[in-house]
PDB file of C-alpha atoms and ligand atoms in Angstrom:
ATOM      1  CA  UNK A   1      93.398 117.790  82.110  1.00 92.00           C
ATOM      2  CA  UNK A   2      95.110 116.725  85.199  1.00 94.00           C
ATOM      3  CA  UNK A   3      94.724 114.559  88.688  1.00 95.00           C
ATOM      4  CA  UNK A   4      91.133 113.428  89.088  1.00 98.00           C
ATOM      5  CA  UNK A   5      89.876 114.953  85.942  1.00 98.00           C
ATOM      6  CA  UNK A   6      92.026 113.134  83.943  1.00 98.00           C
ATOM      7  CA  UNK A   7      90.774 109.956  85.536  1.00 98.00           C
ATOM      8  CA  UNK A   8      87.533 110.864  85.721  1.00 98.00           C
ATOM      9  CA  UNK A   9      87.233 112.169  81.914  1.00 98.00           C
ATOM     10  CA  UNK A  10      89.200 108.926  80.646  1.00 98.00           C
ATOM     11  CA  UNK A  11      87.463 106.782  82.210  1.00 98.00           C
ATOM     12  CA  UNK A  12      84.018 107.752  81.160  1.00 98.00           C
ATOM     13  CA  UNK A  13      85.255 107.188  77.650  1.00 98.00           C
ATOM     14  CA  UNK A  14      85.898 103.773  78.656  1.00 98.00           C
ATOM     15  CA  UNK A  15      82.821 103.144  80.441  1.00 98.00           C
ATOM     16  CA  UNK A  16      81.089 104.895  77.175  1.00 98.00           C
ATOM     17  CA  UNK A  17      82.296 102.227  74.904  1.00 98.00           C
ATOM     18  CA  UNK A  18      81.631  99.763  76.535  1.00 98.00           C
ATOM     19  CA  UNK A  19      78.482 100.565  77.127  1.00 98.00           C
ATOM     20  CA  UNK A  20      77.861 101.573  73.490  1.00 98.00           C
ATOM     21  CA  UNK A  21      78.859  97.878  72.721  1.00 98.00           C
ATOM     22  CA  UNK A  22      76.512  96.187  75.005  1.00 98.00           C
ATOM     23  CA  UNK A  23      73.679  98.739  73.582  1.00 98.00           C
ATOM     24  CA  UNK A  24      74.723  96.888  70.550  1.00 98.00           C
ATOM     25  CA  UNK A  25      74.804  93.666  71.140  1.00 98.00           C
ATOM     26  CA  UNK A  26      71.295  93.864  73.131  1.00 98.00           C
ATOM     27  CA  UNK A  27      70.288  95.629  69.312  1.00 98.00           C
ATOM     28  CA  UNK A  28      71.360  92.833  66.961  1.00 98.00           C
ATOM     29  CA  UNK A  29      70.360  89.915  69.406  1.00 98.00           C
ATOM     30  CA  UNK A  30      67.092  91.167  70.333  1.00 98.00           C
ATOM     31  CA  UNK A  31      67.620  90.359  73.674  1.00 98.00           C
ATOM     32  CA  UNK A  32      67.265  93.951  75.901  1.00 98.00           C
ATOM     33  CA  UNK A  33      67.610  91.555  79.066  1.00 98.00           C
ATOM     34  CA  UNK A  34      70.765  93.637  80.105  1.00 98.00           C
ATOM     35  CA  UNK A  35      69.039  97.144  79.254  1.00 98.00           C
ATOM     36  CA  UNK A  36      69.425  98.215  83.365  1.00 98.00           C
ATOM     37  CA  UNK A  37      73.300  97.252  82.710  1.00 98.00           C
ATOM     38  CA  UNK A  38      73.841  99.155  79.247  1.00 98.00           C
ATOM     39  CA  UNK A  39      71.694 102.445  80.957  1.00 98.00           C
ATOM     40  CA  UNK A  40      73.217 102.587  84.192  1.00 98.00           C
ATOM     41  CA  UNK A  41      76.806 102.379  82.282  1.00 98.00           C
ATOM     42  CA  UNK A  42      75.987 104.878  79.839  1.00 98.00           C
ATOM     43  CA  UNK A  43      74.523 107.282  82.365  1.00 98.00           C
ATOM     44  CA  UNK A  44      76.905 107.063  85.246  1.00 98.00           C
ATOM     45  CA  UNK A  45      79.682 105.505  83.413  1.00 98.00           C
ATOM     46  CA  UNK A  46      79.624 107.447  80.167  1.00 98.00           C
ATOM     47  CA  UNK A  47      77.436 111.014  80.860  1.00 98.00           C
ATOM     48  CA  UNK A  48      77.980 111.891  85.003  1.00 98.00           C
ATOM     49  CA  UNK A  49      81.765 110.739  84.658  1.00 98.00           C
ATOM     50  CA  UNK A  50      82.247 113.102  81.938  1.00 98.00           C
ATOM     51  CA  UNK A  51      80.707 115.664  84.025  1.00 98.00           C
ATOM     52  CA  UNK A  52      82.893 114.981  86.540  1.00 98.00           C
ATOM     53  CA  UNK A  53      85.640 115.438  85.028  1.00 98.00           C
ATOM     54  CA  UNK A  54      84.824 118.330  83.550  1.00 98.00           C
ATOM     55  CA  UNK A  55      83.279 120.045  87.072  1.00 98.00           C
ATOM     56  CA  UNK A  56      87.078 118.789  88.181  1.00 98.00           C
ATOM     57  CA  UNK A  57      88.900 120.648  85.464  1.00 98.00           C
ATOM     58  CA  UNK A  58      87.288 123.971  85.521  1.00 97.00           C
ATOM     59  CA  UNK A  59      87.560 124.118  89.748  1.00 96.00           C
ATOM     60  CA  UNK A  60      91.498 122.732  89.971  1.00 96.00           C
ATOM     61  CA  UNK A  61      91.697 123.678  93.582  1.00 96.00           C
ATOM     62  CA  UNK A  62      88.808 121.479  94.645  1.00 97.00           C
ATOM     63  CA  UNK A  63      90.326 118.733  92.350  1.00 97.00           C
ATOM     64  CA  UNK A  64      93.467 118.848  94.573  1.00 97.00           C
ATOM     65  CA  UNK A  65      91.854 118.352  97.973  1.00 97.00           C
ATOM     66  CA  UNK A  66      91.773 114.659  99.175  1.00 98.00           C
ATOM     67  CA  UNK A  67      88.106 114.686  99.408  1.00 98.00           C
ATOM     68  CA  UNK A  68      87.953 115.206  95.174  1.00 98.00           C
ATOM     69  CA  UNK A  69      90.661 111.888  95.446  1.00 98.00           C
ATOM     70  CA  UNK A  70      88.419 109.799  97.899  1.00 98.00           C
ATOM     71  CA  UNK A  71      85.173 110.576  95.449  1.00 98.00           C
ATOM     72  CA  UNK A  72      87.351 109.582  92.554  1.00 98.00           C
ATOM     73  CA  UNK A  73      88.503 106.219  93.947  1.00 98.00           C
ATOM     74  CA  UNK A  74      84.695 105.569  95.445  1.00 98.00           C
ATOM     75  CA  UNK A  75      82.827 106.550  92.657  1.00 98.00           C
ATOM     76  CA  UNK A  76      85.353 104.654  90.345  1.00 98.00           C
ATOM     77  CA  UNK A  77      85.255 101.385  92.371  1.00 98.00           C
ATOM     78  CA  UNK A  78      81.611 101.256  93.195  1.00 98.00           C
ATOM     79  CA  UNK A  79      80.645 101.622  89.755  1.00 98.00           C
ATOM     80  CA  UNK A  80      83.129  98.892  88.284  1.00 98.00           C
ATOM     81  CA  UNK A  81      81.454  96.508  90.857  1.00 98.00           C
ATOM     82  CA  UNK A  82      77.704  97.530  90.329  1.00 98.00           C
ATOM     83  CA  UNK A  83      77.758  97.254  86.578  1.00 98.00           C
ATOM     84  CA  UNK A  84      79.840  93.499  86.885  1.00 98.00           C
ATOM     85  CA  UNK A  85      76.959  92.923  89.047  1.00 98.00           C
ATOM     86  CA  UNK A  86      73.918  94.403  87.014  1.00 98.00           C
ATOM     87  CA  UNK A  87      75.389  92.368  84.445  1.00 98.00           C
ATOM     88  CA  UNK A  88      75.233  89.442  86.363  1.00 98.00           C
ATOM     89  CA  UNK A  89      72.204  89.753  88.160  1.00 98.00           C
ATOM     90  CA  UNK A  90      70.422  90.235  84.647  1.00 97.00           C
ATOM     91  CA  UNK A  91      72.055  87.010  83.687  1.00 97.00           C
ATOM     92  CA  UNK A  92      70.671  84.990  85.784  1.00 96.00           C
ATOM     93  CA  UNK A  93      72.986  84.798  88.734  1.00 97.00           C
ATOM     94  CA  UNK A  94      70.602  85.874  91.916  1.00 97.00           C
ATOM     95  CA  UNK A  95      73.907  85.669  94.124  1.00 97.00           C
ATOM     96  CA  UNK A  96      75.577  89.128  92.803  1.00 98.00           C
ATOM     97  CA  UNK A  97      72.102  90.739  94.472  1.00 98.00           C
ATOM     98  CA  UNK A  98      74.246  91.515  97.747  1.00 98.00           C
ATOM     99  CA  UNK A  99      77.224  93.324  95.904  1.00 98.00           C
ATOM    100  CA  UNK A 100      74.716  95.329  93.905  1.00 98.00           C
ATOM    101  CA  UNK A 101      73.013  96.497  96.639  1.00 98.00           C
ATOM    102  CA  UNK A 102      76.162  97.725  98.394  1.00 98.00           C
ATOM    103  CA  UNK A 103      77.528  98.735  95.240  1.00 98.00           C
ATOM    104  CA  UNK A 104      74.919 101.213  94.373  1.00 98.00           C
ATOM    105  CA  UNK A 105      74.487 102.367  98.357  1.00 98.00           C
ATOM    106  CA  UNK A 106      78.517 103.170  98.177  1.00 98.00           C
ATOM    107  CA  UNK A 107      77.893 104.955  94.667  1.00 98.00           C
ATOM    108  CA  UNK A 108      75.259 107.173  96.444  1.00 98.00           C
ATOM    109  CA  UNK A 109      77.342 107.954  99.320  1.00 98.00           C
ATOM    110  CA  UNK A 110      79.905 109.118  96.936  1.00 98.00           C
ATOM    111  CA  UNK A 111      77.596 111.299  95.226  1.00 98.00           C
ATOM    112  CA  UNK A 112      76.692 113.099  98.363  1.00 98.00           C
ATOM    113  CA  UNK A 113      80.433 113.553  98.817  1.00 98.00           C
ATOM    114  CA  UNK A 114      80.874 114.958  95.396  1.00 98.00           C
ATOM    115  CA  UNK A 115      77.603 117.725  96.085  1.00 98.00           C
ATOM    116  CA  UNK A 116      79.154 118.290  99.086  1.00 98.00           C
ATOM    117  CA  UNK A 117      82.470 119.063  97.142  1.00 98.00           C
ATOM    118  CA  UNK A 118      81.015 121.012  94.058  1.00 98.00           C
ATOM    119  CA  UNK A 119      78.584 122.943  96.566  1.00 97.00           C
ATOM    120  CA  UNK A 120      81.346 124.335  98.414  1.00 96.00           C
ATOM    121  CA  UNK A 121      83.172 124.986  95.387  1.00 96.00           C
ATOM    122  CA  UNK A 122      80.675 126.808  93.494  1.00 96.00           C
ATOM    123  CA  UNK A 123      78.744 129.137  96.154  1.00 94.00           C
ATOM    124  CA  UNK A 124      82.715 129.874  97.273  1.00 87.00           C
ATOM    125  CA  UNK A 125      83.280 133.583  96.871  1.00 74.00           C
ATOM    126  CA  UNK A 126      86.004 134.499  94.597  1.00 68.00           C
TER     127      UNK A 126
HETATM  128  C1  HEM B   1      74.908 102.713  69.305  1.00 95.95           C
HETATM  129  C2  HEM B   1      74.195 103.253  70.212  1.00 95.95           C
HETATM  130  C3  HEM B   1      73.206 102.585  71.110  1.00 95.95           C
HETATM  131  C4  HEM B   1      72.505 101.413  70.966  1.00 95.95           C
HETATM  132  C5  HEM B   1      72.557 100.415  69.830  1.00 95.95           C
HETATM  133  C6  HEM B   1      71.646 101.291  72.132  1.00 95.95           C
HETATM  134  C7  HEM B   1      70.759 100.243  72.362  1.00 95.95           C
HETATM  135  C8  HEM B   1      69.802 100.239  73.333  1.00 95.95           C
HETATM  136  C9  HEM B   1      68.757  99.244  73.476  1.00 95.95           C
HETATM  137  C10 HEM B   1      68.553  98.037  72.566  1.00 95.95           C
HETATM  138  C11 HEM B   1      68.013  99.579  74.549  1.00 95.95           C
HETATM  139  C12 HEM B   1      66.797  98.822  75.100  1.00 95.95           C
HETATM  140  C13 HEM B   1      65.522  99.493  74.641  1.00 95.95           C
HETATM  141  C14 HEM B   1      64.292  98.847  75.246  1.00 95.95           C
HETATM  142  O1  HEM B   1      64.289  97.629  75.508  1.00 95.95           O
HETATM  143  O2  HEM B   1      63.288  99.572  75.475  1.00 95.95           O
HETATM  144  C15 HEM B   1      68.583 100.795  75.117  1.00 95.95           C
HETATM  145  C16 HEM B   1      68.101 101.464  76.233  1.00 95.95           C
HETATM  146  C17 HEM B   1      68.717 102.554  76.829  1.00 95.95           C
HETATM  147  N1  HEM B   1      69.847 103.214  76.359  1.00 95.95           N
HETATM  148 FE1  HEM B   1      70.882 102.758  74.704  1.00 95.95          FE
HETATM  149  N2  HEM B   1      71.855 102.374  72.953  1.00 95.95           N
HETATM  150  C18 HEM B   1      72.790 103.190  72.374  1.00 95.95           C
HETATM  151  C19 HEM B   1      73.289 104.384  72.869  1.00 95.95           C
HETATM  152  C20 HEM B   1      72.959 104.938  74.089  1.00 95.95           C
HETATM  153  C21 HEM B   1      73.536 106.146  74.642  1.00 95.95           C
HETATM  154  C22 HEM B   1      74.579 106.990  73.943  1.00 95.95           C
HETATM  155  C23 HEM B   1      72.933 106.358  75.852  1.00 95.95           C
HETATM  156  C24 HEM B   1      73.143 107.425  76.864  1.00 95.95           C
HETATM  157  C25 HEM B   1      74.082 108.361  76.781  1.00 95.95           C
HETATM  158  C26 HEM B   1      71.979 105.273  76.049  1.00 95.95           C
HETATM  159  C27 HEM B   1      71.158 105.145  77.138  1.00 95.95           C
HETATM  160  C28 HEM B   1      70.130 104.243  77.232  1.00 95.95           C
HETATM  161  C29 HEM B   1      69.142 104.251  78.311  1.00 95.95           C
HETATM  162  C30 HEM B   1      69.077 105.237  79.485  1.00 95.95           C
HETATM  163  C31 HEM B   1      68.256 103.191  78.052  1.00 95.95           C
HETATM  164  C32 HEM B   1      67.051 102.780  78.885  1.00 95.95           C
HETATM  165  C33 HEM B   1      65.837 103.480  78.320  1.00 95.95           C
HETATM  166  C34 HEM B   1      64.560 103.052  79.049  1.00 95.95           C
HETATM  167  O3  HEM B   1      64.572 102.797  80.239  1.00 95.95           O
HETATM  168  O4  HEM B   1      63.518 102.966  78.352  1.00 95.95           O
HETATM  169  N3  HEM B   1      72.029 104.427  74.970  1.00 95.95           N
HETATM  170  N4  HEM B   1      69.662 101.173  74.362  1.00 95.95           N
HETATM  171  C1  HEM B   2      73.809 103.772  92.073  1.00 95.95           C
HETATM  172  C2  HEM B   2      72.601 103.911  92.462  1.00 95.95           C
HETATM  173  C3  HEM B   2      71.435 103.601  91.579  1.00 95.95           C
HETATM  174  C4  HEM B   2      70.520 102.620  91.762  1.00 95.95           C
HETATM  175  C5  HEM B   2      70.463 101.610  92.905  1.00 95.95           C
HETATM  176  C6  HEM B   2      69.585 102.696  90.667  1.00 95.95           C
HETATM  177  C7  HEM B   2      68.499 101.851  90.525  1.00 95.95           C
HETATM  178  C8  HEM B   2      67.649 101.829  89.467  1.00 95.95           C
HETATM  179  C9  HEM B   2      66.541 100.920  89.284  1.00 95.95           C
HETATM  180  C10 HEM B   2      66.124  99.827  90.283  1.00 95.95           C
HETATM  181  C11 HEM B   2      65.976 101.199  88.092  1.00 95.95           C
HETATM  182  C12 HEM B   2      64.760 100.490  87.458  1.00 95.95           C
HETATM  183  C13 HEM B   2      65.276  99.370  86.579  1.00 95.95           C
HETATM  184  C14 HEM B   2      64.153  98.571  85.931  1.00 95.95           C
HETATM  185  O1  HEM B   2      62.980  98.908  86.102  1.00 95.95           O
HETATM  186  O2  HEM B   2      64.495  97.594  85.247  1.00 95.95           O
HETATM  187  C15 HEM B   2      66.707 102.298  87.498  1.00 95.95           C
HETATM  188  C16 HEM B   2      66.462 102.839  86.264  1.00 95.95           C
HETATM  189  C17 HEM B   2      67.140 103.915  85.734  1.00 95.95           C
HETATM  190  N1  HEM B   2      68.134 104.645  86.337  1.00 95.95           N
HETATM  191 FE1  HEM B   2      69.058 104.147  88.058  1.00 95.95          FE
HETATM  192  N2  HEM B   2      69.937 103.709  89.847  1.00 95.95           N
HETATM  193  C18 HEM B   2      71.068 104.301  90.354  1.00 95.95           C
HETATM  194  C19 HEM B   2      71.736 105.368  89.849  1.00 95.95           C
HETATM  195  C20 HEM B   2      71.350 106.077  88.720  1.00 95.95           C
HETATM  196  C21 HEM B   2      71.979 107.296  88.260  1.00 95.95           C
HETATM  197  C22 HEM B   2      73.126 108.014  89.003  1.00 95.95           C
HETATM  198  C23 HEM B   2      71.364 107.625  87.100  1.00 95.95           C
HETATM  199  C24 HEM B   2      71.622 108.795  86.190  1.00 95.95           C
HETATM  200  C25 HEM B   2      72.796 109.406  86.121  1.00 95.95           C
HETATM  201  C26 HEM B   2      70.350 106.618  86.816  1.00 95.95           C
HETATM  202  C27 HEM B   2      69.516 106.582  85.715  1.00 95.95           C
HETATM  203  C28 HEM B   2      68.562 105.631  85.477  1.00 95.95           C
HETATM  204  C29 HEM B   2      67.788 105.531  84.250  1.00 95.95           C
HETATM  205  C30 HEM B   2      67.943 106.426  83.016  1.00 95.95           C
HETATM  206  C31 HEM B   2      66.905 104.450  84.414  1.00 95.95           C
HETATM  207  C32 HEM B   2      65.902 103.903  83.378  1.00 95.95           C
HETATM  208  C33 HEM B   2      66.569 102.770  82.627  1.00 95.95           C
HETATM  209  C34 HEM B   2      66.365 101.419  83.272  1.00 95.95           C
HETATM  210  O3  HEM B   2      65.208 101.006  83.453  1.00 95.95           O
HETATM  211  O4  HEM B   2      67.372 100.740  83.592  1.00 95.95           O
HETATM  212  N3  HEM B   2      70.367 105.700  87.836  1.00 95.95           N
HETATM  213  N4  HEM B   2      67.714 102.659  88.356  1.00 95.95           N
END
């Protein structure tokens, strides 16, 4: 694996275990407060990052374009910042409302780019 999948496919393993070890935490305390945080990073972190990665391995040449590099960063960055702020916001801390909204409006825009991406990829005659 190369270029964005890489990034994409390591990452989720990152965002996987972490997310494993809030899952738990939240177990052994009793305390599912943070169960938005823990789902959201083992669904987007851990499960559609994978898939990324592996949508980005098996179709190299739309992993090369910039547009596959602009997702990556997006999608990467957005998430980062939505789950410090669901993790937050669960906490207690009302102010980190503002950067989870935009957070999770950025993430969505770069999911549109990534259909946009893996539609013209896949219907693409070969
Ligand atoms: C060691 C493994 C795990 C532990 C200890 C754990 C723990 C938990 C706990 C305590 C909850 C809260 C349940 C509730 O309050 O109803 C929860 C919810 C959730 N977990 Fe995990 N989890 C684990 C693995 C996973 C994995 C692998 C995924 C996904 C790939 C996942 C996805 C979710 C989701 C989506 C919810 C929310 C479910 C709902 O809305 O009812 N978890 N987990
Ligand atoms: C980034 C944009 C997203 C926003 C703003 C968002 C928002 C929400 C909200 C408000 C809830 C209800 C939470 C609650 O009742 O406590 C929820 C639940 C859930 N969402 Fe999302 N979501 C987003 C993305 C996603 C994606 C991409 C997935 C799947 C890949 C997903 C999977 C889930 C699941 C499994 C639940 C049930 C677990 C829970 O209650 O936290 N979400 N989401």
């Amino acid at each position: 694996m190369n270029g964005v999948a890489r990034v994409f496919f390591l990452s989720s393993l990152v965002f996987g275990l972490a997310g494993l070890l809030l899952g738990n935490i939240m177990a052994a305390s009793h305390d599912h407060t943070q169960l938005p945080t823990h789902a959201h990073t083992m669904v987007v972190g851990w499960l559609s990052f994978a898939v990324f990665g592996m949508f980005y391995h098996q179709f190299p040449a739309a992993a090369a374009s910039m547009l596959a590099k602009i997702h990556m960063a997006v999608a990467e960055l957005s998430l980062l910042v939505l789950i410090v702020a669901l993790y937050m916001l669960y906490g207690g801390k009302m102010s980190f409302e503002p950067a989870a909204a935009i957070s999770s409006i950025v993430y969505a825009l770069s999911f549109l780019l990534f259909a946009f991406i893996a539609w013209r990829a896949v219907s693409a005659k070969r």
